[in-house]
């Protein structure tokens, strides 16, 4: 696999020289990477819970009276909580993840957030994507990983649209909607003309579209050359999230070489009737992740993949008048996999000392990212996060 | 300073540019008909639309058997109007407004609510009164449901709509505080709707209802104004706030001029918006007849709906089977633009966000289905380079020479040049 990969990179670098299909810095880096062996073959899967997942009803402080007082209608009753510690337990919908907890491969990070929290979904999500609470950066943190590694194919999104996290300065990393349809099928007789069309010299946005198309051709070729190797090792739940996770497993098993894969699950903006909505979403999350983990084990790849999950913010401690919750600040992150040090990292939230009705954050999310970058991907987190951030030792 | 008007009469390439931007594209004949006319006169004609609709629309959402079918039919009926309707600019603006005052069919699953919302967007597509438009949207059952304001009650506020009203619909982030969000929510308590609730009642009409018993009548301070403010006050204060003018002006430039609007030109449009008290029609009349508008060619990456509609209109509006139109509505969704369901309340960001490997592959599939595939529609005439690419001399000539007409059309539709407006 390593040899294929290096050949591909070499090929990419040559193709770049011929067509300048990639931004210059990547072309240079790809040429460099072609002479270095791929590092370790480890993959980080990032799970985005879009809409602001309520952390308190995810990792429930079931021994805390203030929690039940603030949420007379939507608190998770103590009897339903999946007990993890004398104070904390998981939402019952997360039951498929219990075996991972018991084997020490599920971690929860408590009170994660960032300074001067922004309650706008979009501003807050951009902060998580760019790893920049000042909102000055346009590039995503995974885009910067790609620049660092020097391979435009080292990270991919599974799904229709590319999140900002995967944006680099001059381009976006691939989004693969479905692996099966990720291939160019030209009407007969147009191969040569198609190539000439893509290679016409252009300026401005037309040049951008031309480059994107050339990159797409290279990406689809890379994926299709490898994916036939995969045989599913688990049954995934129905729905988009399960399909995306299965495609993630498939890319990993096929050895297409991505170091970071990105999958989103949306709908967490639970302003009204939260229990019904979030209960179902967490069940989707847990059943999908459990299948993904079982699949990796069946493929013999479980030691090479870890999952890290986040949401743009948590929700207010007190429920609102519609049995829902409005936008809040700090929340929980989770991580799972054989390379994860299971357990609760950080203290339970202090519900007596709130900031504007919200949980105060104690752990900057960039410290959690740093763990994955340094200890899993073997990269210099400082370069990517543009600063030093301490975090829990959640990578084993 | 208003934007300087275009002084010359429209050339063929000017006319092609105008119709790419305001009508998703047009045939050679449609373009030639505008040549030699003054820009301001053509603009006024384009903007004078009534409520005329495409004849013979085969999709009737009110005949649906389930909520899901009702939504599919609503989307397909809109796509039909986009393809064949007599007022493409009205539909283009309605699409832009659906990306501003966002609702989504993930929550709004009642057919009359969706139909009424779409009717509202069409009626106000070139509104003369933005504050009135905002108020009608805020009181539409679709919006009350989508952002939960129907659940916003005295003493138990739900902030969802109040926040997005400021952040996304009027001022944009910056000019307001968290207190304004809270106070706004208090003022909007009691705004609800009756009818059309629950899956069973997906065909039942719904209407706005003020519930006085659930309204908070106390003192509030909102955007610097204090008093016993009600929902109408909050909408008016937000919609007429000085920051709203540039926010809306920029959206109009995004829809019609460039993915990366020119700040000075946006400021000029904002000034017109302020001076005319939120008269969007006046802003558009000035903008679409300006030198600035004609100087920014190929500056918008066509979104999925604009790409598909542009292809159909440029090919001379060939007749497509109902099933093909339903499929195209779904395909636009897989390309990232499911009508009436943006991914989030912020709407589609557009521009380069429309472009990734998957969407490029789908554009190729759509182009094949309209040109080389066995099921491709029959064309009455071959579109000219002017119609397809907006220029009289095709930059693709060296590539398409020697291909048969279908192959030439296919390659042109997937070219970067066709992908831009």
mmCIF file with all atom_site columns, C-alpha atoms in Angstrom, chain A residues 158-349:
data_model
loop_
_atom_site.group_PDB
_atom_site.id
_atom_site.type_symbol
_atom_site.label_atom_id
_atom_site.label_alt_id
_atom_site.label_comp_id
_atom_site.label_asym_id
_atom_site.label_entity_id
_atom_site.label_seq_id
_atom_site.pdbx_PDB_ins_code
_atom_site.Cartn_x
_atom_site.Cartn_y
_atom_site.Cartn_z
_atom_site.occupancy
_atom_site.B_iso_or_equiv
_atom_site.pdbx_formal_charge
_atom_site.auth_seq_id
_atom_site.auth_comp_id
_atom_site.auth_asym_id
_atom_site.auth_atom_id
_atom_site.pdbx_PDB_model_num
ATOM 1   C CA . UNK A 1 158 ? -18.069 12.181 3.678   1.00 0.00 ? 158 UNK A CA 1
ATOM 2   C CA . UNK A 1 159 ? -21.200 14.000 2.568   1.00 0.00 ? 159 UNK A CA 1
ATOM 3   C CA . UNK A 1 160 ? -22.455 16.491 0.050   1.00 0.00 ? 160 UNK A CA 1
ATOM 4   C CA . UNK A 1 161 ? -20.839 19.762 1.066   1.00 0.00 ? 161 UNK A CA 1
ATOM 5   C CA . UNK A 1 162 ? -17.375 20.528 2.359   1.00 0.00 ? 162 UNK A CA 1
ATOM 6   C CA . UNK A 1 163 ? -17.289 22.008 5.873   1.00 0.00 ? 163 UNK A CA 1
ATOM 7   C CA . UNK A 1 164 ? -15.095 25.020 6.487   1.00 0.00 ? 164 UNK A CA 1
ATOM 8   C CA . UNK A 1 165 ? -12.801 22.822 8.591   1.00 0.00 ? 165 UNK A CA 1
ATOM 9   C CA . UNK A 1 166 ? -11.535 21.292 5.343   1.00 0.00 ? 166 UNK A CA 1
ATOM 10  C CA . UNK A 1 167 ? -10.888 24.567 3.558   1.00 0.00 ? 167 UNK A CA 1
ATOM 11  C CA . UNK A 1 168 ? -7.314  25.528 2.756   1.00 0.00 ? 168 UNK A CA 1
ATOM 12  C CA . UNK A 1 169 ? -6.148  28.872 1.487   1.00 0.00 ? 169 UNK A CA 1
ATOM 13  C CA . UNK A 1 170 ? -6.812  28.299 -2.198  1.00 0.00 ? 170 UNK A CA 1
ATOM 14  C CA . UNK A 1 171 ? -9.009  25.218 -2.419  1.00 0.00 ? 171 UNK A CA 1
ATOM 15  C CA . UNK A 1 172 ? -11.197 22.779 -0.516  1.00 0.00 ? 172 UNK A CA 1
ATOM 16  C CA . UNK A 1 173 ? -10.427 19.185 0.292   1.00 0.00 ? 173 UNK A CA 1
ATOM 17  C CA . UNK A 1 174 ? -12.668 16.549 -1.313  1.00 0.00 ? 174 UNK A CA 1
ATOM 18  C CA . UNK A 1 175 ? -16.240 15.817 -0.301  1.00 0.00 ? 175 UNK A CA 1
ATOM 19  C CA . UNK A 1 176 ? -17.310 12.316 -1.194  1.00 0.00 ? 176 UNK A CA 1
ATOM 20  C CA . UNK A 1 177 ? -21.060 11.951 -1.159  1.00 0.00 ? 177 UNK A CA 1
ATOM 21  C CA . UNK A 1 178 ? -21.154 8.225  -1.894  1.00 0.00 ? 178 UNK A CA 1
ATOM 22  C CA . UNK A 1 179 ? -18.069 6.197  -2.729  1.00 0.00 ? 179 UNK A CA 1
ATOM 23  C CA . UNK A 1 180 ? -19.945 4.166  -5.350  1.00 0.00 ? 180 UNK A CA 1
ATOM 24  C CA . UNK A 1 181 ? -20.865 7.155  -7.474  1.00 0.00 ? 181 UNK A CA 1
ATOM 25  C CA . UNK A 1 182 ? -17.516 8.857  -6.984  1.00 0.00 ? 182 UNK A CA 1
ATOM 26  C CA . UNK A 1 183 ? -16.335 8.290  -10.532 1.00 0.00 ? 183 UNK A CA 1
ATOM 27  C CA . UNK A 1 184 ? -16.256 10.102 -13.855 1.00 0.00 ? 184 UNK A CA 1
ATOM 28  C CA . UNK A 1 185 ? -18.496 8.575  -16.509 1.00 0.00 ? 185 UNK A CA 1
ATOM 29  C CA . UNK A 1 186 ? -18.115 10.411 -19.785 1.00 0.00 ? 186 UNK A CA 1
ATOM 30  C CA . UNK A 1 187 ? -20.400 9.924  -22.776 1.00 0.00 ? 187 UNK A CA 1
ATOM 31  C CA . UNK A 1 188 ? -18.625 7.873  -25.437 1.00 0.00 ? 188 UNK A CA 1
ATOM 32  C CA . UNK A 1 189 ? -15.950 9.475  -27.532 1.00 0.00 ? 189 UNK A CA 1
ATOM 33  C CA . UNK A 1 190 ? -15.203 12.476 -25.324 1.00 0.00 ? 190 UNK A CA 1
ATOM 34  C CA . UNK A 1 191 ? -12.124 11.436 -23.347 1.00 0.00 ? 191 UNK A CA 1
ATOM 35  C CA . UNK A 1 192 ? -9.670  13.539 -25.285 1.00 0.00 ? 192 UNK A CA 1
ATOM 36  C CA . UNK A 1 193 ? -11.963 16.548 -25.635 1.00 0.00 ? 193 UNK A CA 1
ATOM 37  C CA . UNK A 1 194 ? -12.762 16.462 -21.899 1.00 0.00 ? 194 UNK A CA 1
ATOM 38  C CA . UNK A 1 195 ? -9.085  16.561 -21.052 1.00 0.00 ? 195 UNK A CA 1
ATOM 39  C CA . UNK A 1 196 ? -8.506  19.444 -23.455 1.00 0.00 ? 196 UNK A CA 1
ATOM 40  C CA . UNK A 1 197 ? -11.499 21.275 -21.991 1.00 0.00 ? 197 UNK A CA 1
ATOM 41  C CA . UNK A 1 198 ? -10.070 21.050 -18.472 1.00 0.00 ? 198 UNK A CA 1
ATOM 42  C CA . UNK A 1 199 ? -6.632  22.129 -19.559 1.00 0.00 ? 199 UNK A CA 1
ATOM 43  C CA . UNK A 1 200 ? -7.572  25.361 -21.367 1.00 0.00 ? 200 UNK A CA 1
ATOM 44  C CA . UNK A 1 201 ? -5.862  28.343 -19.762 1.00 0.00 ? 201 UNK A CA 1
ATOM 45  C CA . UNK A 1 202 ? -8.299  30.415 -17.664 1.00 0.00 ? 202 UNK A CA 1
ATOM 46  C CA . UNK A 1 203 ? -8.470  33.298 -15.240 1.00 0.00 ? 203 UNK A CA 1
ATOM 47  C CA . UNK A 1 204 ? -10.460 34.209 -12.142 1.00 0.00 ? 204 UNK A CA 1
ATOM 48  C CA . UNK A 1 205 ? -13.328 31.977 -11.037 1.00 0.00 ? 205 UNK A CA 1
ATOM 49  C CA . UNK A 1 206 ? -13.178 30.042 -14.307 1.00 0.00 ? 206 UNK A CA 1
ATOM 50  C CA . UNK A 1 207 ? -9.628  29.062 -13.404 1.00 0.00 ? 207 UNK A CA 1
ATOM 51  C CA . UNK A 1 208 ? -10.856 27.964 -9.961  1.00 0.00 ? 208 UNK A CA 1
ATOM 52  C CA . UNK A 1 209 ? -13.570 25.788 -11.531 1.00 0.00 ? 209 UNK A CA 1
ATOM 53  C CA . UNK A 1 210 ? -11.070 24.296 -13.963 1.00 0.00 ? 210 UNK A CA 1
ATOM 54  C CA . UNK A 1 211 ? -8.641  23.437 -11.177 1.00 0.00 ? 211 UNK A CA 1
ATOM 55  C CA . UNK A 1 212 ? -11.435 21.957 -9.064  1.00 0.00 ? 212 UNK A CA 1
ATOM 56  C CA . UNK A 1 213 ? -12.468 19.722 -11.967 1.00 0.00 ? 213 UNK A CA 1
ATOM 57  C CA . UNK A 1 214 ? -8.909  18.527 -12.577 1.00 0.00 ? 214 UNK A CA 1
ATOM 58  C CA . UNK A 1 215 ? -8.473  17.771 -8.900  1.00 0.00 ? 215 UNK A CA 1
ATOM 59  C CA . UNK A 1 216 ? -11.776 15.894 -8.911  1.00 0.00 ? 216 UNK A CA 1
ATOM 60  C CA . UNK A 1 217 ? -10.600 13.676 -11.766 1.00 0.00 ? 217 UNK A CA 1
ATOM 61  C CA . UNK A 1 218 ? -7.446  12.793 -9.820  1.00 0.00 ? 218 UNK A CA 1
ATOM 62  C CA . UNK A 1 219 ? -9.403  12.162 -6.595  1.00 0.00 ? 219 UNK A CA 1
ATOM 63  C CA . UNK A 1 220 ? -11.985 9.891  -8.196  1.00 0.00 ? 220 UNK A CA 1
ATOM 64  C CA . UNK A 1 221 ? -9.232  7.906  -9.882  1.00 0.00 ? 221 UNK A CA 1
ATOM 65  C CA . UNK A 1 222 ? -7.491  7.436  -6.541  1.00 0.00 ? 222 UNK A CA 1
ATOM 66  C CA . UNK A 1 223 ? -10.629 6.221  -4.811  1.00 0.00 ? 223 UNK A CA 1
ATOM 67  C CA . UNK A 1 224 ? -11.839 3.888  -7.557  1.00 0.00 ? 224 UNK A CA 1
ATOM 68  C CA . UNK A 1 225 ? -8.427  2.260  -7.895  1.00 0.00 ? 225 UNK A CA 1
ATOM 69  C CA . UNK A 1 226 ? -8.751  0.989  -4.336  1.00 0.00 ? 226 UNK A CA 1
ATOM 70  C CA . UNK A 1 227 ? -12.281 0.655  -3.022  1.00 0.00 ? 227 UNK A CA 1
ATOM 71  C CA . UNK A 1 228 ? -13.112 -2.692 -4.540  1.00 0.00 ? 228 UNK A CA 1
ATOM 72  C CA . UNK A 1 229 ? -10.982 -4.275 -1.804  1.00 0.00 ? 229 UNK A CA 1
ATOM 73  C CA . UNK A 1 230 ? -13.558 -3.603 0.929   1.00 0.00 ? 230 UNK A CA 1
ATOM 74  C CA . UNK A 1 231 ? -16.094 -6.148 2.219   1.00 0.00 ? 231 UNK A CA 1
ATOM 75  C CA . UNK A 1 232 ? -18.471 -4.836 4.915   1.00 0.00 ? 232 UNK A CA 1
ATOM 76  C CA . UNK A 1 233 ? -17.803 -6.286 8.366   1.00 0.00 ? 233 UNK A CA 1
ATOM 77  C CA . UNK A 1 234 ? -20.885 -4.944 10.143  1.00 0.00 ? 234 UNK A CA 1
ATOM 78  C CA . UNK A 1 235 ? -24.460 -3.962 9.504   1.00 0.00 ? 235 UNK A CA 1
ATOM 79  C CA . UNK A 1 236 ? -24.881 -0.196 9.569   1.00 0.00 ? 236 UNK A CA 1
ATOM 80  C CA . UNK A 1 237 ? -28.139 1.495  10.570  1.00 0.00 ? 237 UNK A CA 1
ATOM 81  C CA . UNK A 1 238 ? -30.232 2.937  7.761   1.00 0.00 ? 238 UNK A CA 1
ATOM 82  C CA . UNK A 1 239 ? -29.885 6.584  6.880   1.00 0.00 ? 239 UNK A CA 1
ATOM 83  C CA . UNK A 1 240 ? -27.360 9.072  5.726   1.00 0.00 ? 240 UNK A CA 1
ATOM 84  C CA . UNK A 1 241 ? -25.126 9.003  8.820   1.00 0.00 ? 241 UNK A CA 1
ATOM 85  C CA . UNK A 1 242 ? -24.706 5.231  8.678   1.00 0.00 ? 242 UNK A CA 1
ATOM 86  C CA . UNK A 1 243 ? -23.959 5.374  4.946   1.00 0.00 ? 243 UNK A CA 1
ATOM 87  C CA . UNK A 1 244 ? -21.341 8.062  5.462   1.00 0.00 ? 244 UNK A CA 1
ATOM 88  C CA . UNK A 1 245 ? -19.679 6.095  8.242   1.00 0.00 ? 245 UNK A CA 1
ATOM 89  C CA . UNK A 1 246 ? -19.654 2.972  6.138   1.00 0.00 ? 246 UNK A CA 1
ATOM 90  C CA . UNK A 1 247 ? -18.004 4.887  3.324   1.00 0.00 ? 247 UNK A CA 1
ATOM 91  C CA . UNK A 1 248 ? -15.449 6.125  5.840   1.00 0.00 ? 248 UNK A CA 1
ATOM 92  C CA . UNK A 1 249 ? -14.692 2.530  6.857   1.00 0.00 ? 249 UNK A CA 1
ATOM 93  C CA . UNK A 1 250 ? -14.484 1.594  3.220   1.00 0.00 ? 250 UNK A CA 1
ATOM 94  C CA . UNK A 1 251 ? -11.941 4.296  2.407   1.00 0.00 ? 251 UNK A CA 1
ATOM 95  C CA . UNK A 1 252 ? -9.853  3.292  5.402   1.00 0.00 ? 252 UNK A CA 1
ATOM 96  C CA . UNK A 1 253 ? -9.997  -0.398 4.508   1.00 0.00 ? 253 UNK A CA 1
ATOM 97  C CA . UNK A 1 254 ? -9.169  0.404  0.897   1.00 0.00 ? 254 UNK A CA 1
ATOM 98  C CA . UNK A 1 255 ? -6.049  2.234  1.963   1.00 0.00 ? 255 UNK A CA 1
ATOM 99  C CA . UNK A 1 256 ? -6.866  5.358  -0.022  1.00 0.00 ? 256 UNK A CA 1
ATOM 100 C CA . UNK A 1 257 ? -4.611  7.168  2.386   1.00 0.00 ? 257 UNK A CA 1
ATOM 101 C CA . UNK A 1 258 ? -6.693  9.862  4.046   1.00 0.00 ? 258 UNK A CA 1
ATOM 102 C CA . UNK A 1 259 ? -5.444  10.760 7.513   1.00 0.00 ? 259 UNK A CA 1
ATOM 103 C CA . UNK A 1 260 ? -8.576  12.655 8.485   1.00 0.00 ? 260 UNK A CA 1
ATOM 104 C CA . UNK A 1 261 ? -12.172 11.797 7.576   1.00 0.00 ? 261 UNK A CA 1
ATOM 105 C CA . UNK A 1 262 ? -15.090 14.014 8.458   1.00 0.00 ? 262 UNK A CA 1
ATOM 106 C CA . UNK A 1 263 ? -18.729 13.055 8.971   1.00 0.00 ? 263 UNK A CA 1
ATOM 107 C CA . UNK A 1 264 ? -21.636 15.253 10.107  1.00 0.00 ? 264 UNK A CA 1
ATOM 108 C CA . UNK A 1 265 ? -24.942 14.543 11.797  1.00 0.00 ? 265 UNK A CA 1
ATOM 109 C CA . UNK A 1 266 ? -27.381 17.470 11.884  1.00 0.00 ? 266 UNK A CA 1
ATOM 110 C CA . UNK A 1 267 ? -30.571 18.444 13.705  1.00 0.00 ? 267 UNK A CA 1
ATOM 111 C CA . UNK A 1 268 ? -29.377 19.198 17.223  1.00 0.00 ? 268 UNK A CA 1
ATOM 112 C CA . UNK A 1 269 ? -30.985 22.658 17.418  1.00 0.00 ? 269 UNK A CA 1
ATOM 113 C CA . UNK A 1 270 ? -33.560 21.501 19.937  1.00 0.00 ? 270 UNK A CA 1
ATOM 114 C CA . UNK A 1 271 ? -35.451 24.648 20.925  1.00 0.00 ? 271 UNK A CA 1
ATOM 115 C CA . UNK A 1 272 ? -38.730 22.773 21.341  1.00 0.00 ? 272 UNK A CA 1
ATOM 116 C CA . UNK A 1 273 ? -39.691 19.213 22.211  1.00 0.00 ? 273 UNK A CA 1
ATOM 117 C CA . UNK A 1 274 ? -36.065 18.337 22.823  1.00 0.00 ? 274 UNK A CA 1
ATOM 118 C CA . UNK A 1 275 ? -36.505 14.873 24.263  1.00 0.00 ? 275 UNK A CA 1
ATOM 119 C CA . UNK A 1 276 ? -38.074 13.375 21.168  1.00 0.00 ? 276 UNK A CA 1
ATOM 120 C CA . UNK A 1 277 ? -35.576 14.988 18.819  1.00 0.00 ? 277 UNK A CA 1
ATOM 121 C CA . UNK A 1 278 ? -32.342 14.531 20.710  1.00 0.00 ? 278 UNK A CA 1
ATOM 122 C CA . UNK A 1 279 ? -33.213 11.007 21.874  1.00 0.00 ? 279 UNK A CA 1
ATOM 123 C CA . UNK A 1 280 ? -33.517 9.940  18.259  1.00 0.00 ? 280 UNK A CA 1
ATOM 124 C CA . UNK A 1 281 ? -30.381 11.762 17.124  1.00 0.00 ? 281 UNK A CA 1
ATOM 125 C CA . UNK A 1 282 ? -28.256 10.262 19.885  1.00 0.00 ? 282 UNK A CA 1
ATOM 126 C CA . UNK A 1 283 ? -29.583 6.817  18.985  1.00 0.00 ? 283 UNK A CA 1
ATOM 127 C CA . UNK A 1 284 ? -28.543 7.418  15.371  1.00 0.00 ? 284 UNK A CA 1
ATOM 128 C CA . UNK A 1 285 ? -25.149 8.579  16.545  1.00 0.00 ? 285 UNK A CA 1
ATOM 129 C CA . UNK A 1 286 ? -24.548 5.632  18.853  1.00 0.00 ? 286 UNK A CA 1
ATOM 130 C CA . UNK A 1 287 ? -25.797 2.895  16.536  1.00 0.00 ? 287 UNK A CA 1
ATOM 131 C CA . UNK A 1 288 ? -23.764 4.313  13.665  1.00 0.00 ? 288 UNK A CA 1
ATOM 132 C CA . UNK A 1 289 ? -20.574 4.560  15.688  1.00 0.00 ? 289 UNK A CA 1
ATOM 133 C CA . UNK A 1 290 ? -21.007 1.097  17.189  1.00 0.00 ? 290 UNK A CA 1
ATOM 134 C CA . UNK A 1 291 ? -21.381 -0.375 13.695  1.00 0.00 ? 291 UNK A CA 1
ATOM 135 C CA . UNK A 1 292 ? -18.366 1.577  12.472  1.00 0.00 ? 292 UNK A CA 1
ATOM 136 C CA . UNK A 1 293 ? -16.281 0.269  15.345  1.00 0.00 ? 293 UNK A CA 1
ATOM 137 C CA . UNK A 1 294 ? -17.456 -3.319 14.778  1.00 0.00 ? 294 UNK A CA 1
ATOM 138 C CA . UNK A 1 295 ? -16.631 -2.973 11.085  1.00 0.00 ? 295 UNK A CA 1
ATOM 139 C CA . UNK A 1 296 ? -13.120 -1.724 11.813  1.00 0.00 ? 296 UNK A CA 1
ATOM 140 C CA . UNK A 1 297 ? -12.584 -4.639 14.171  1.00 0.00 ? 297 UNK A CA 1
ATOM 141 C CA . UNK A 1 298 ? -13.737 -7.076 11.510  1.00 0.00 ? 298 UNK A CA 1
ATOM 142 C CA . UNK A 1 299 ? -11.308 -5.467 9.054   1.00 0.00 ? 299 UNK A CA 1
ATOM 143 C CA . UNK A 1 300 ? -8.484  -5.698 11.587  1.00 0.00 ? 300 UNK A CA 1
ATOM 144 C CA . UNK A 1 301 ? -8.114  -1.921 11.545  1.00 0.00 ? 301 UNK A CA 1
ATOM 145 C CA . UNK A 1 302 ? -9.486  -0.948 14.942  1.00 0.00 ? 302 UNK A CA 1
ATOM 146 C CA . UNK A 1 303 ? -6.052  -0.034 16.277  1.00 0.00 ? 303 UNK A CA 1
ATOM 147 C CA . UNK A 1 304 ? -5.490  2.446  13.473  1.00 0.00 ? 304 UNK A CA 1
ATOM 148 C CA . UNK A 1 305 ? -8.587  4.633  13.799  1.00 0.00 ? 305 UNK A CA 1
ATOM 149 C CA . UNK A 1 306 ? -9.900  6.964  16.460  1.00 0.00 ? 306 UNK A CA 1
ATOM 150 C CA . UNK A 1 307 ? -13.078 9.026  16.461  1.00 0.00 ? 307 UNK A CA 1
ATOM 151 C CA . UNK A 1 308 ? -13.406 12.518 17.946  1.00 0.00 ? 308 UNK A CA 1
ATOM 152 C CA . UNK A 1 309 ? -16.811 14.207 18.216  1.00 0.00 ? 309 UNK A CA 1
ATOM 153 C CA . UNK A 1 310 ? -17.905 17.786 18.908  1.00 0.00 ? 310 UNK A CA 1
ATOM 154 C CA . UNK A 1 311 ? -20.754 20.246 18.540  1.00 0.00 ? 311 UNK A CA 1
ATOM 155 C CA . UNK A 1 312 ? -20.551 24.019 18.099  1.00 0.00 ? 312 UNK A CA 1
ATOM 156 C CA . UNK A 1 313 ? -21.946 24.720 21.559  1.00 0.00 ? 313 UNK A CA 1
ATOM 157 C CA . UNK A 1 314 ? -23.990 23.197 24.326  1.00 0.00 ? 314 UNK A CA 1
ATOM 158 C CA . UNK A 1 315 ? -27.339 24.457 25.422  1.00 0.00 ? 315 UNK A CA 1
ATOM 159 C CA . UNK A 1 316 ? -28.583 26.523 28.320  1.00 0.00 ? 316 UNK A CA 1
ATOM 160 C CA . UNK A 1 317 ? -28.820 24.711 31.634  1.00 0.00 ? 317 UNK A CA 1
ATOM 161 C CA . UNK A 1 318 ? -32.467 25.598 32.253  1.00 0.00 ? 318 UNK A CA 1
ATOM 162 C CA . UNK A 1 319 ? -35.086 24.319 29.855  1.00 0.00 ? 319 UNK A CA 1
ATOM 163 C CA . UNK A 1 320 ? -37.233 26.908 28.044  1.00 0.00 ? 320 UNK A CA 1
ATOM 164 C CA . UNK A 1 321 ? -41.015 27.095 27.885  1.00 0.00 ? 321 UNK A CA 1
ATOM 165 C CA . UNK A 1 322 ? -41.256 24.732 24.940  1.00 0.00 ? 322 UNK A CA 1
ATOM 166 C CA . UNK A 1 323 ? -39.636 21.699 26.591  1.00 0.00 ? 323 UNK A CA 1
ATOM 167 C CA . UNK A 1 324 ? -36.480 22.592 24.704  1.00 0.00 ? 324 UNK A CA 1
ATOM 168 C CA . UNK A 1 325 ? -33.273 24.499 25.327  1.00 0.00 ? 325 UNK A CA 1
ATOM 169 C CA . UNK A 1 326 ? -31.823 27.682 23.842  1.00 0.00 ? 326 UNK A CA 1
ATOM 170 C CA . UNK A 1 327 ? -28.230 28.253 22.759  1.00 0.00 ? 327 UNK A CA 1
ATOM 171 C CA . UNK A 1 328 ? -25.576 27.904 25.457  1.00 0.00 ? 328 UNK A CA 1
ATOM 172 C CA . UNK A 1 329 ? -21.822 27.731 25.839  1.00 0.00 ? 329 UNK A CA 1
ATOM 173 C CA . UNK A 1 330 ? -19.643 24.860 27.085  1.00 0.00 ? 330 UNK A CA 1
ATOM 174 C CA . UNK A 1 331 ? -20.477 21.275 26.290  1.00 0.00 ? 331 UNK A CA 1
ATOM 175 C CA . UNK A 1 332 ? -18.978 17.812 26.070  1.00 0.00 ? 332 UNK A CA 1
ATOM 176 C CA . UNK A 1 333 ? -16.741 16.239 23.466  1.00 0.00 ? 333 UNK A CA 1
ATOM 177 C CA . UNK A 1 334 ? -16.293 12.516 23.016  1.00 0.00 ? 334 UNK A CA 1
ATOM 178 C CA . UNK A 1 335 ? -13.667 10.218 21.592  1.00 0.00 ? 335 UNK A CA 1
ATOM 179 C CA . UNK A 1 336 ? -13.574 6.515  20.985  1.00 0.00 ? 336 UNK A CA 1
ATOM 180 C CA . UNK A 1 337 ? -11.389 3.772  19.612  1.00 0.00 ? 337 UNK A CA 1
ATOM 181 C CA . UNK A 1 338 ? -8.634  1.454  20.763  1.00 0.00 ? 338 UNK A CA 1
ATOM 182 C CA . UNK A 1 339 ? -6.187  4.339  20.687  1.00 0.00 ? 339 UNK A CA 1
ATOM 183 C CA . UNK A 1 340 ? -8.302  6.356  23.119  1.00 0.00 ? 340 UNK A CA 1
ATOM 184 C CA . UNK A 1 341 ? -7.806  6.498  26.867  1.00 0.00 ? 341 UNK A CA 1
ATOM 185 C CA . UNK A 1 342 ? -11.367 5.913  28.091  1.00 0.00 ? 342 UNK A CA 1
ATOM 186 C CA . UNK A 1 343 ? -12.992 7.642  31.022  1.00 0.00 ? 343 UNK A CA 1
ATOM 187 C CA . UNK A 1 344 ? -14.155 11.102 32.014  1.00 0.00 ? 344 UNK A CA 1
ATOM 188 C CA . UNK A 1 345 ? -11.583 13.818 31.357  1.00 0.00 ? 345 UNK A CA 1
ATOM 189 C CA . UNK A 1 346 ? -12.289 16.905 33.441  1.00 0.00 ? 346 UNK A CA 1
ATOM 190 C CA . UNK A 1 347 ? -14.769 17.664 36.227  1.00 0.00 ? 347 UNK A CA 1
ATOM 191 C CA . UNK A 1 348 ? -18.539 17.580 36.016  1.00 0.00 ? 348 UNK A CA 1
ATOM 192 C CA . UNK A 1 349 ? -20.021 20.985 35.245  1.00 0.00 ? 349 UNK A CA 1
#
